[in-house]
Short mmCIF file of N, CA and C in Angstrom, two decimals:
data_model
loop_
_atom_site.label_atom_id
_atom_site.label_comp_id
_atom_site.label_asym_id
_atom_site.label_seq_id
_atom_site.Cartn_x
_atom_site.Cartn_y
_atom_site.Cartn_z
N MET A 1 110.25 121.99 120.90
CA MET A 1 109.25 122.86 119.97
C MET A 1 110.20 122.85 118.73
N ILE A 2 111.54 122.84 118.75
CA ILE A 2 112.21 122.68 117.10
C ILE A 2 112.17 121.61 116.36
N THR A 3 111.92 120.62 117.10
CA THR A 3 111.65 119.30 116.45
C THR A 3 110.35 119.19 115.58
N MET A 4 109.30 119.73 116.22
CA MET A 4 108.05 119.87 115.92
C MET A 4 108.20 120.38 114.51
N VAL A 5 108.71 121.83 114.64
CA VAL A 5 108.83 122.61 113.64
C VAL A 5 109.55 121.94 112.38
N ASP A 6 110.82 121.26 112.45
CA ASP A 6 111.38 120.54 111.60
C ASP A 6 110.58 119.33 111.06
N GLU A 7 109.83 118.45 111.94
CA GLU A 7 108.75 117.86 111.33
C GLU A 7 107.64 118.21 110.37
N ILE A 8 107.00 119.18 110.72
CA ILE A 8 106.20 120.13 110.01
C ILE A 8 106.64 120.31 108.68
N PHE A 9 108.25 121.11 108.50
CA PHE A 9 108.53 121.30 107.60
C PHE A 9 108.94 120.33 106.58
N ASP A 10 109.45 119.16 107.32
CA ASP A 10 109.72 118.07 106.46
C ASP A 10 108.43 117.43 105.63
N ARG A 11 107.53 117.27 106.57
CA ARG A 11 106.11 116.88 105.98
C ARG A 11 105.87 117.85 104.62
N HIS A 12 105.83 118.99 104.88
CA HIS A 12 105.56 119.81 103.78
C HIS A 12 106.58 119.63 102.47
N TYR A 13 107.63 119.49 102.82
CA TYR A 13 108.85 119.49 102.02
C TYR A 13 108.57 118.22 101.03
N GLN A 14 108.23 117.12 101.67
CA GLN A 14 108.15 115.89 101.00
C GLN A 14 106.71 115.74 100.29
N THR A 15 105.50 116.54 100.72
CA THR A 15 104.69 116.53 99.74
C THR A 15 104.77 117.55 98.55
N VAL A 16 105.27 118.46 98.63
CA VAL A 16 105.66 119.59 97.36
C VAL A 16 106.63 118.93 96.63
N ARG A 17 107.83 118.05 97.11
CA ARG A 17 108.82 117.43 96.28
C ARG A 17 108.02 116.29 95.41
N GLN A 18 107.09 115.60 96.08
CA GLN A 18 106.21 114.30 95.28
C GLN A 18 105.48 115.36 94.05
N GLU A 19 104.66 116.38 94.50
CA GLU A 19 104.06 117.16 93.36
C GLU A 19 105.08 117.35 92.54
N LEU A 20 106.12 117.94 92.63
CA LEU A 20 107.22 118.59 91.55
C LEU A 20 107.82 117.41 90.61
N ASN A 21 107.91 115.89 91.23
CA ASN A 21 108.46 114.93 90.67
C ASN A 21 107.35 114.59 89.90
N ALA A 22 106.03 114.43 90.52
CA ALA A 22 105.01 114.03 89.24
C ALA A 22 104.81 115.12 88.27
N SER A 23 104.87 116.19 88.57
CA SER A 23 104.71 117.12 87.29
C SER A 23 105.97 116.93 86.15
N ILE A 24 107.07 116.86 86.66
CA ILE A 24 108.34 116.63 85.95
C ILE A 24 108.04 115.41 85.01
N SER A 25 107.92 114.40 85.81
CA SER A 25 107.54 113.26 85.02
C SER A 25 106.56 113.16 84.05
N SER A 26 105.36 113.76 83.99
CA SER A 26 104.24 114.21 83.45
C SER A 26 104.63 114.78 82.11
N GLY A 27 105.48 115.82 82.44
CA GLY A 27 105.81 116.57 81.47
C GLY A 27 106.89 115.98 80.37
N LEU A 28 107.87 115.43 80.90
CA LEU A 28 108.81 114.74 80.12
C LEU A 28 108.02 113.65 79.45
N SER A 29 106.98 112.85 80.00
CA SER A 29 106.35 111.91 79.09
C SER A 29 105.60 112.63 77.93
N ASP A 30 104.99 113.75 78.19
CA ASP A 30 104.23 114.36 77.02
C ASP A 30 105.61 114.82 75.88
N LEU A 31 106.39 115.18 76.56
CA LEU A 31 107.49 115.75 75.62
C LEU A 31 107.85 114.19 74.77
N SER A 32 108.25 113.42 75.33
CA SER A 32 108.60 112.41 74.45
C SER A 32 107.75 111.86 73.50
N LYS A 33 106.31 111.82 73.82
CA LYS A 33 105.34 111.57 72.96
C LYS A 33 105.14 112.35 71.66
N LYS A 34 105.39 113.61 72.27
CA LYS A 34 105.39 114.63 70.82
C LYS A 34 106.60 114.55 69.87
N VAL A 35 107.64 114.46 70.59
CA VAL A 35 108.96 114.05 69.76
C VAL A 35 108.86 112.82 68.68
N ARG A 36 108.25 111.69 69.47
CA ARG A 36 108.28 110.54 68.44
C ARG A 36 107.06 110.75 67.51
N GLU A 37 106.09 111.39 67.79
CA GLU A 37 105.05 111.68 66.78
C GLU A 37 105.63 112.63 65.62
N ALA A 38 106.58 113.61 66.22
CA ALA A 38 107.30 114.31 64.95
C ALA A 38 108.06 113.48 64.23
N PHE A 39 108.93 112.43 64.63
CA PHE A 39 110.07 111.83 63.91
C PHE A 39 109.22 110.78 63.17
N GLU A 40 107.75 110.24 63.62
CA GLU A 40 107.04 109.18 62.64
C GLU A 40 106.92 110.10 61.41
N VAL A 41 106.15 111.41 61.65
CA VAL A 41 105.82 112.19 60.64
C VAL A 41 106.94 112.55 59.64
N LEU A 42 108.19 112.59 60.24
CA LEU A 42 109.19 112.86 59.29
C LEU A 42 109.55 111.78 58.54
N VAL A 43 109.56 110.50 59.16
CA VAL A 43 109.96 109.27 58.35
C VAL A 43 108.82 109.08 57.38
N LYS A 44 107.63 109.30 57.58
CA LYS A 44 106.51 109.16 56.52
C LYS A 44 106.61 109.98 55.45
N ILE A 45 107.09 111.33 55.69
CA ILE A 45 107.35 112.20 54.49
C ILE A 45 108.48 111.66 53.76
N GLU A 46 109.66 111.23 54.37
CA GLU A 46 110.89 110.96 53.76
C GLU A 46 110.65 109.63 53.03
N TYR A 47 109.96 108.78 53.31
CA TYR A 47 109.90 107.34 52.76
C TYR A 47 108.56 107.17 51.71
N GLN A 48 107.88 108.22 51.75
CA GLN A 48 106.49 107.87 51.05
C GLN A 48 106.67 107.82 49.70
N SER A 49 106.29 106.82 48.88
CA SER A 49 106.53 106.57 47.77
C SER A 49 105.38 107.42 46.97
N PRO A 50 105.79 108.25 45.78
CA PRO A 50 104.55 108.92 45.05
C PRO A 50 103.71 107.83 44.16
N TRP A 51 104.17 106.73 44.04
CA TRP A 51 103.68 105.75 43.35
C TRP A 51 102.33 105.05 43.98
N THR A 52 102.62 104.98 45.36
CA THR A 52 101.64 104.36 46.17
C THR A 52 100.62 105.38 46.61
N ALA A 53 100.87 106.52 46.39
CA ALA A 53 99.74 107.33 47.00
C ALA A 53 98.51 107.43 45.99
N PRO A 54 97.47 107.35 46.42
CA PRO A 54 96.13 107.50 45.88
C PRO A 54 96.17 108.71 44.57
N THR A 55 95.59 108.22 43.32
CA THR A 55 95.36 109.27 42.37
C THR A 55 94.25 110.09 42.62
N ARG A 56 94.42 111.50 42.21
CA ARG A 56 93.23 112.26 42.22
C ARG A 56 92.74 112.72 41.08
N LYS A 57 91.32 112.72 41.22
CA LYS A 57 90.96 112.87 39.64
C LYS A 57 90.65 114.78 39.80
N ALA A 58 91.32 115.23 38.39
CA ALA A 58 91.07 116.50 38.10
C ALA A 58 89.63 116.88 38.18
N LYS A 59 89.48 118.20 38.68
CA LYS A 59 88.13 118.59 38.51
C LYS A 59 87.97 119.75 37.67
N CYS A 60 86.89 119.64 36.71
CA CYS A 60 86.62 120.41 35.42
C CYS A 60 85.65 121.38 36.00
N ASN A 61 85.67 122.75 35.30
CA ASN A 61 84.79 123.64 35.65
C ASN A 61 83.73 123.52 34.56
#
């Protein structure tokens, strides 16, 4: 009887553990993508040359 309870507990534990690991992996992957995007934006802002930016025409009323 005890081994049957242990086996049921172990199966449930393994299933939940796999879901937890998948969730953590997905969360870290999303976080790393957002951090990379933020650094790419910061690099673009830091190294953007004002003379290479397209000129805008002034609007007259």
